[in-house]
Tab-separated table of C-alpha atoms in Angstrom:
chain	number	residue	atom	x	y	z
F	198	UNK	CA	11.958	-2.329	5.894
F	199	UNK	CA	10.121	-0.397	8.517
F	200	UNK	CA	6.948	-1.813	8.119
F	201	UNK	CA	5.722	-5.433	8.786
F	202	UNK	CA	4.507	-5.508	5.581
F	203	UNK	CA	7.727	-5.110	3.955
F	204	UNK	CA	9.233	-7.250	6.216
F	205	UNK	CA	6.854	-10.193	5.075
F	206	UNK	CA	7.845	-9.574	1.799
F	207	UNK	CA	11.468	-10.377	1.981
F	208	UNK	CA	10.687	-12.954	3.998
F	209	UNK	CA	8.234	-14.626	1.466
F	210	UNK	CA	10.368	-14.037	-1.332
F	211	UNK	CA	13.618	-14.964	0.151
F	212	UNK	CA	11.481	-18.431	1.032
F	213	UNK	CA	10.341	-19.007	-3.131
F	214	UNK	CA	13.605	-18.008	-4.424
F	215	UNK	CA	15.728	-20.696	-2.188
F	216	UNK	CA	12.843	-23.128	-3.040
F	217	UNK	CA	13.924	-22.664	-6.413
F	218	UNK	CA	17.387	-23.295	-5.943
F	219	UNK	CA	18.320	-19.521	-6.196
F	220	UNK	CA	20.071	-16.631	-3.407
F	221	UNK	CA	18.498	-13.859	-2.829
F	222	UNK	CA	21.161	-10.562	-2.189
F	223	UNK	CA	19.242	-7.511	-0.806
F	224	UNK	CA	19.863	-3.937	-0.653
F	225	UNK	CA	17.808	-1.080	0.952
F	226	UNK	CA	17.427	1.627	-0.858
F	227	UNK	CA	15.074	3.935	2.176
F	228	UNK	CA	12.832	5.534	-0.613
F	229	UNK	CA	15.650	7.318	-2.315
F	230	UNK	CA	16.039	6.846	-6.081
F	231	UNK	CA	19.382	7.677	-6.069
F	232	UNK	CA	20.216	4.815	-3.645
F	233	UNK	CA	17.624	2.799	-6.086
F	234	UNK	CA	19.414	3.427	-9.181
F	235	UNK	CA	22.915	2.594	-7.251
F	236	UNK	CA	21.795	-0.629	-5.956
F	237	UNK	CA	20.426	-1.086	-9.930
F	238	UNK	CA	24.280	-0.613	-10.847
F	239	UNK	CA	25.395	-2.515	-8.379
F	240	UNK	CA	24.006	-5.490	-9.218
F	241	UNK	CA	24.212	-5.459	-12.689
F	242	UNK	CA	27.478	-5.157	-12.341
F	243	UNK	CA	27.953	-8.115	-10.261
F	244	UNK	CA	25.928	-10.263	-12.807
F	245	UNK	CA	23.019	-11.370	-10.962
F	246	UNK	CA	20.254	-13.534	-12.970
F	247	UNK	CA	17.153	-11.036	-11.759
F	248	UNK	CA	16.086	-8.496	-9.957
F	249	UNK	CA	13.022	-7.656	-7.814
F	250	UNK	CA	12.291	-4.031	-7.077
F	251	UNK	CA	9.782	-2.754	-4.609
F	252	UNK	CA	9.889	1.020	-6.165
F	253	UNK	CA	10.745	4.287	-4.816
F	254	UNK	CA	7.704	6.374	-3.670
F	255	UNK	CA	8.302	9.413	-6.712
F	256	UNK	CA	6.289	10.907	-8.965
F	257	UNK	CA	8.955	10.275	-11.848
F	258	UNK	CA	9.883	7.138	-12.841
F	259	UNK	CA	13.635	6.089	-12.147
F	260	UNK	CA	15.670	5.591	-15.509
F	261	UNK	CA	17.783	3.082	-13.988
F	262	UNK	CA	14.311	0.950	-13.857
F	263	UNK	CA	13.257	2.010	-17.062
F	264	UNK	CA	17.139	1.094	-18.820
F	265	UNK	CA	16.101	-2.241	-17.393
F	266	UNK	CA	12.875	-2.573	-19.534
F	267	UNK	CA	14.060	-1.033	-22.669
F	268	UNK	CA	17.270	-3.879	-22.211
F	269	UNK	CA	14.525	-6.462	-21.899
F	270	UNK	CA	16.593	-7.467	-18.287
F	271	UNK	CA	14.947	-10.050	-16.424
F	272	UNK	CA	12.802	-8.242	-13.297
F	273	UNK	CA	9.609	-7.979	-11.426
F	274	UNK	CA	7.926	-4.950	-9.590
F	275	UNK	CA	6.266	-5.241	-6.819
F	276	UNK	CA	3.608	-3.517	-4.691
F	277	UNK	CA	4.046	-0.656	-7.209
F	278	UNK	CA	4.315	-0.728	-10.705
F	279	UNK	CA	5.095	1.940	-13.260
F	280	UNK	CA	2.122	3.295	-15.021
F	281	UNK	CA	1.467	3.318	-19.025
F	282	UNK	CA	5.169	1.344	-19.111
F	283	UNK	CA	4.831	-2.327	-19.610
F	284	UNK	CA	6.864	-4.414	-17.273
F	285	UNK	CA	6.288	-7.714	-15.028
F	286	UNK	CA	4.676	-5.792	-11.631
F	287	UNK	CA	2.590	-7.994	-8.949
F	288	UNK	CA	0.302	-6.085	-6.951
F	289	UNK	CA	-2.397	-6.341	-4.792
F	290	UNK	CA	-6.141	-4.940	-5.575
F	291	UNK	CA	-5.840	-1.907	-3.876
F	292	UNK	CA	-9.033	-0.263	-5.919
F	293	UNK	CA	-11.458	-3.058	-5.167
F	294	UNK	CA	-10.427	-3.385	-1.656
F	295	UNK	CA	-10.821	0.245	-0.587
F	296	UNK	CA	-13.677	0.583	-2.573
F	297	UNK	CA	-15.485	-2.943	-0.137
F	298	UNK	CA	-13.918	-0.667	2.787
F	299	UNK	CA	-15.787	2.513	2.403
F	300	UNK	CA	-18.493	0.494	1.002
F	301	UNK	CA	-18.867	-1.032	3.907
F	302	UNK	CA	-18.570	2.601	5.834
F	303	UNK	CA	-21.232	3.397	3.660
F	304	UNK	CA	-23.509	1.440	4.416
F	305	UNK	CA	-23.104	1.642	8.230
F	306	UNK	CA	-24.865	4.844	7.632
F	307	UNK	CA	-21.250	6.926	7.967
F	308	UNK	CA	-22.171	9.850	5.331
F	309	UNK	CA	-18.905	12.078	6.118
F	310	UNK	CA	-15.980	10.221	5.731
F	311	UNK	CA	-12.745	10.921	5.778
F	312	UNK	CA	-9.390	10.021	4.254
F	313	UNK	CA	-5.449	10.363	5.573
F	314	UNK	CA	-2.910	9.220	2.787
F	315	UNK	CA	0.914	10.415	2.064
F	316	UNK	CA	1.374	12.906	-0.991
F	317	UNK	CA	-0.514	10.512	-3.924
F	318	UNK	CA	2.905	9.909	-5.648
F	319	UNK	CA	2.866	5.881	-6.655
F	320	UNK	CA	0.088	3.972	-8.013
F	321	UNK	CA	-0.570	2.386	-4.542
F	322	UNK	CA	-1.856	5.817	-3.028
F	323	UNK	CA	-3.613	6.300	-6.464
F	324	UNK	CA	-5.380	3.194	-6.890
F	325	UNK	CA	-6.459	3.506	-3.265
F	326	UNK	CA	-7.657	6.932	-3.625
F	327	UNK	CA	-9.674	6.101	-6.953
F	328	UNK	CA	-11.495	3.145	-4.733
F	329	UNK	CA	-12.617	5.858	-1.925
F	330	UNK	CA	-14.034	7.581	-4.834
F	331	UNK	CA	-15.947	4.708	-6.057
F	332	UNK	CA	-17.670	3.877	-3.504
F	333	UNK	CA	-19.317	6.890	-3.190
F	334	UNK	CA	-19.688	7.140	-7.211
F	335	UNK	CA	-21.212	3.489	-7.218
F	336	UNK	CA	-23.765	4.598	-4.581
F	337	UNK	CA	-24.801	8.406	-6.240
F	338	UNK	CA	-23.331	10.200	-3.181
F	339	UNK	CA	-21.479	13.292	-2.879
F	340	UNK	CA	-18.092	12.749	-1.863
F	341	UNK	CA	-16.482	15.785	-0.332
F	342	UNK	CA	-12.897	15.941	-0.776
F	343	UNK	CA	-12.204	18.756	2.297
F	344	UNK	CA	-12.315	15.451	4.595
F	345	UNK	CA	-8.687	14.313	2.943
F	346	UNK	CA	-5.822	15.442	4.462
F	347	UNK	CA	-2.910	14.467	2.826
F	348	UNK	CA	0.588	14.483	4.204
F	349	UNK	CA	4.111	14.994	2.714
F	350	UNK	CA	6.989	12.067	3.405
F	351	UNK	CA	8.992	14.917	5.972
F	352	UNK	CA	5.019	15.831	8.332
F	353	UNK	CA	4.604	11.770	8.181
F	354	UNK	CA	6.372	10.389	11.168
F	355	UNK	CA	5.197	9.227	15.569
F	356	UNK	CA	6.225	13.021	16.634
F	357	UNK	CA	4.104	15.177	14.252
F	358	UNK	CA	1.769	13.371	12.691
F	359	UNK	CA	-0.680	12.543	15.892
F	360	UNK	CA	-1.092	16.135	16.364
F	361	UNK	CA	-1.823	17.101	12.952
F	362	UNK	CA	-4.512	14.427	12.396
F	363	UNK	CA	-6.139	15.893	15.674
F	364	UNK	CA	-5.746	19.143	14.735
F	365	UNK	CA	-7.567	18.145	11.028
F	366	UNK	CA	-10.365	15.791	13.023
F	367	UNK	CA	-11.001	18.947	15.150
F	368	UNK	CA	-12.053	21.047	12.077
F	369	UNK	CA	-13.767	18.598	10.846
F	370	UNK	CA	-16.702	18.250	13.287
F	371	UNK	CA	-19.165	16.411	10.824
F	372	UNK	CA	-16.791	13.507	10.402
F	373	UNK	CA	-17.714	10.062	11.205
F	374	UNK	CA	-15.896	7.577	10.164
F	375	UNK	CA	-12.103	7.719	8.585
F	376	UNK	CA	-10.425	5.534	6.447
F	377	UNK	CA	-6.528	5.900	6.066
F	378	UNK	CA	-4.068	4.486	3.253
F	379	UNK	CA	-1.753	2.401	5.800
F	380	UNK	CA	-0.781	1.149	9.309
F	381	UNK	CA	1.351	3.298	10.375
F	382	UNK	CA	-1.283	6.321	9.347
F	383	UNK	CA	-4.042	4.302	11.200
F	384	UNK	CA	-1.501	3.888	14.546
F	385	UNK	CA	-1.313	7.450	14.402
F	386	UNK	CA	-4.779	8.454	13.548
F	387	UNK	CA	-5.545	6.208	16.294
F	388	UNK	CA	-3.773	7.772	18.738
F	389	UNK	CA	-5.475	11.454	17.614
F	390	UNK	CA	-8.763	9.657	17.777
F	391	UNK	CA	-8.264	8.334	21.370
F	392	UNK	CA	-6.786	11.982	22.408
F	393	UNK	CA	-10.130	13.522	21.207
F	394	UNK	CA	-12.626	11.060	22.549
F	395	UNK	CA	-10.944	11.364	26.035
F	396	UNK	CA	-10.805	14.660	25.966
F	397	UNK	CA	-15.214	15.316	24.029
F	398	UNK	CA	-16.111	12.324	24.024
F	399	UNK	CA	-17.015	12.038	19.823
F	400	UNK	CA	-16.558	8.462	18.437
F	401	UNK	CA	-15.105	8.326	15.094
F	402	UNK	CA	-14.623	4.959	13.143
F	403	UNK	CA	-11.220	4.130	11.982
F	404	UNK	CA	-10.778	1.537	9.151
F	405	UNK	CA	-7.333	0.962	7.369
F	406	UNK	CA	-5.304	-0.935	4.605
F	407	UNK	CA	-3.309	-3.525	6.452
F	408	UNK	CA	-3.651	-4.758	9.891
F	409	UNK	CA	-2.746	-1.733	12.182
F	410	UNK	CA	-2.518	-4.214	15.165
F	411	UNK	CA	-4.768	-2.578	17.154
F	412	UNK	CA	-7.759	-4.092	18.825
F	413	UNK	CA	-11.041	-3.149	17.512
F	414	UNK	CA	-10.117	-2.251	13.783
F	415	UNK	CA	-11.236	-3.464	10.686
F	416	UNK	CA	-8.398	-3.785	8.219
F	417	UNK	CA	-8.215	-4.833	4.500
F	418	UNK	CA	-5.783	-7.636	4.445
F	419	UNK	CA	-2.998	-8.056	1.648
F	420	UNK	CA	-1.939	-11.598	0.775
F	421	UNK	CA	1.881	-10.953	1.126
F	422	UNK	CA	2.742	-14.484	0.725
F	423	UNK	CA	0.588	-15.125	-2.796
F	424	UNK	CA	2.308	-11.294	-3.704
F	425	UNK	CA	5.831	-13.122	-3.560
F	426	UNK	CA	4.971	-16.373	-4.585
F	427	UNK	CA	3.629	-14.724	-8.126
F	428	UNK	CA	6.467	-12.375	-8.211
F	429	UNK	CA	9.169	-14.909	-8.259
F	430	UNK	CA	7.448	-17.256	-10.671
F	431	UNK	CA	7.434	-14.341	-12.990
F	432	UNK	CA	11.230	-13.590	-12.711
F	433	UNK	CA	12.058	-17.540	-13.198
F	434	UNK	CA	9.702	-17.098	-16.025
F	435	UNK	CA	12.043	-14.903	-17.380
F	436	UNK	CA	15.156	-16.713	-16.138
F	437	UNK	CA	13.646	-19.342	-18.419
F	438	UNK	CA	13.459	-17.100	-21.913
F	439	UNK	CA	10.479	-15.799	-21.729
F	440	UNK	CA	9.645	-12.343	-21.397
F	441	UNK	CA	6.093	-11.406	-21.938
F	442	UNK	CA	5.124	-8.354	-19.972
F	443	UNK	CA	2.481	-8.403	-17.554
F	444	UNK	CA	0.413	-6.957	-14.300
F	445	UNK	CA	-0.853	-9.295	-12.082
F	446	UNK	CA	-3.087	-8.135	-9.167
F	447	UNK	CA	-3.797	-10.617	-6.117
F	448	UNK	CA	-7.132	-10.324	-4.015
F	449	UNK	CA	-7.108	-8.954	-0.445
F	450	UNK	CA	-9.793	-9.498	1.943
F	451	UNK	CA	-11.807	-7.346	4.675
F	452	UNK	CA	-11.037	-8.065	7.951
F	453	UNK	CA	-13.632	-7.398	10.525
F	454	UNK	CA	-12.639	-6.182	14.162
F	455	UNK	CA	-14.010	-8.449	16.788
F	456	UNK	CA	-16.509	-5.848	17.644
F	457	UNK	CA	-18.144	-5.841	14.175
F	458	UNK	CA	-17.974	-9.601	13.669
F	459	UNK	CA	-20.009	-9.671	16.911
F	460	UNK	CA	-22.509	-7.121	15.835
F	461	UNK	CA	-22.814	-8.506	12.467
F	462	UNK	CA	-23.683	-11.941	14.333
F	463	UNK	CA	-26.427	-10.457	17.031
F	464	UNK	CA	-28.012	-8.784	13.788
């Protein structure tokens, strides 16, 4: 729950699941699957209709989610889903949306670009990643991979991660433009980018997945509220007998900073 993002999802969803005469009972589970798997347990146990699970960010899948599968019990993923395991997941199109962002880097005329992501552990950070890859493959350009720096859970966080993305932008003189996996990496990055222009004066371009709330950025946008809406229709869907597996991705949308909108205007 520490990001607005997350916050718009339980919002959203709490809204469609009272619409539809049902109560929604949360539990935080911080990123820990052991807390996931409890909360899994819990309600079970307590013999709720459905569940909704925004996963744990692990390489391994939790078996608690996957008991749920194999028992055919009524519940949607969202944001992340598990990979080569069929279950109801809504997500949105991370892949084509980062691959329109560094497109769009791209054809700026930014050549060295760089990336800042978490440890690629779900297939959020992975489906992002594979877009930054296509956009250079879909254009017949290099892409050099010693402009990533990714950073574990424990470096990620407003005391230590500032300096290490200044520390990284330092080495990396040729860099241009940077594109990083989430807001609270782009506040940070930010804040590392500011440090260094004040200090040399280099301009570096910062563009981000989700809306960083910072003036000047260009963002790709998710559309929480059609993520929820689909989510819950899929667990009434089972609530109703059915139970046909499926992964549904929702559209997101480039957001232009006021800066480009007015440059794309004058040109």
């Amino acid at each position: 729950m520490k990001t607005r993002i997350e916050q718009e999802f339980v919002n959203y969803i709490e809204k469609y699941v009272s619409k539809n005469g049902h109560h929604l009972i949360i539990k935080i589970t911080r990123e820990s699957q052991f807390e996931e798997a409890d909360a899994i347990e819990m309600f079970r146990k307590m013999d709720i209709k459905g569940m909704i699970i925004f996963p744990t960010e692990k390489e391994t899948y939790n078996d608690a989610v996957l008991r749920l599968s194999l028992d055919k019990f009524p519940f949607v993923l969202i944001d992340r889903y598990m990979e080569n395991i069929l279950t109801y997941s809504v997500t949105s199109e991370n892949k084509a949306g980062t691959l329109e962002a560094v497109s769009y880097l791209l054809n700026k005329g930014h050549k060295h670009i760089g990336l800042i992501s978490p440890i690629i552990t779900n297939t959020v950070t992975d489906e992002r990643a594979k877009g930054f890859e296509n956009a250079f493959l879909k254009r017949g350009t290099t892409i050099n991979k010693n402009l990533w720096l990714t950073l574990s859970f424990n470096d990620i966080s407003q005391n230590k991660t500032p300096k290490l993305i200044k520390e990284f932008l330092i080495s990396k003189p040729e860099m241009t433009a940077i594109f990083t996996m989430n807001a609270e990496l782009a506040v940070y990055t930010h804040l590392a980018i500011s440090s260094l222009k004040s200090e040399t004066g280099r301009e570096i371009e910062l563009l981000t997945f989700d809306s960083p709330g910072i003036s000047g950025v260009t963002f790709i946008k998710q559309d929480i509220e059609k993520c929820s809406k689909k989510t819950v229709d899929l667990l009434l869907e089972q609530l109703e007998g059915i139970y046909e597996p499926k992964r549904m991705y929702v559209p997101v949308e480039l957001i232009l900073s006021e800066r480009e909108l007015l440059e794309k205007i004058l040109t």
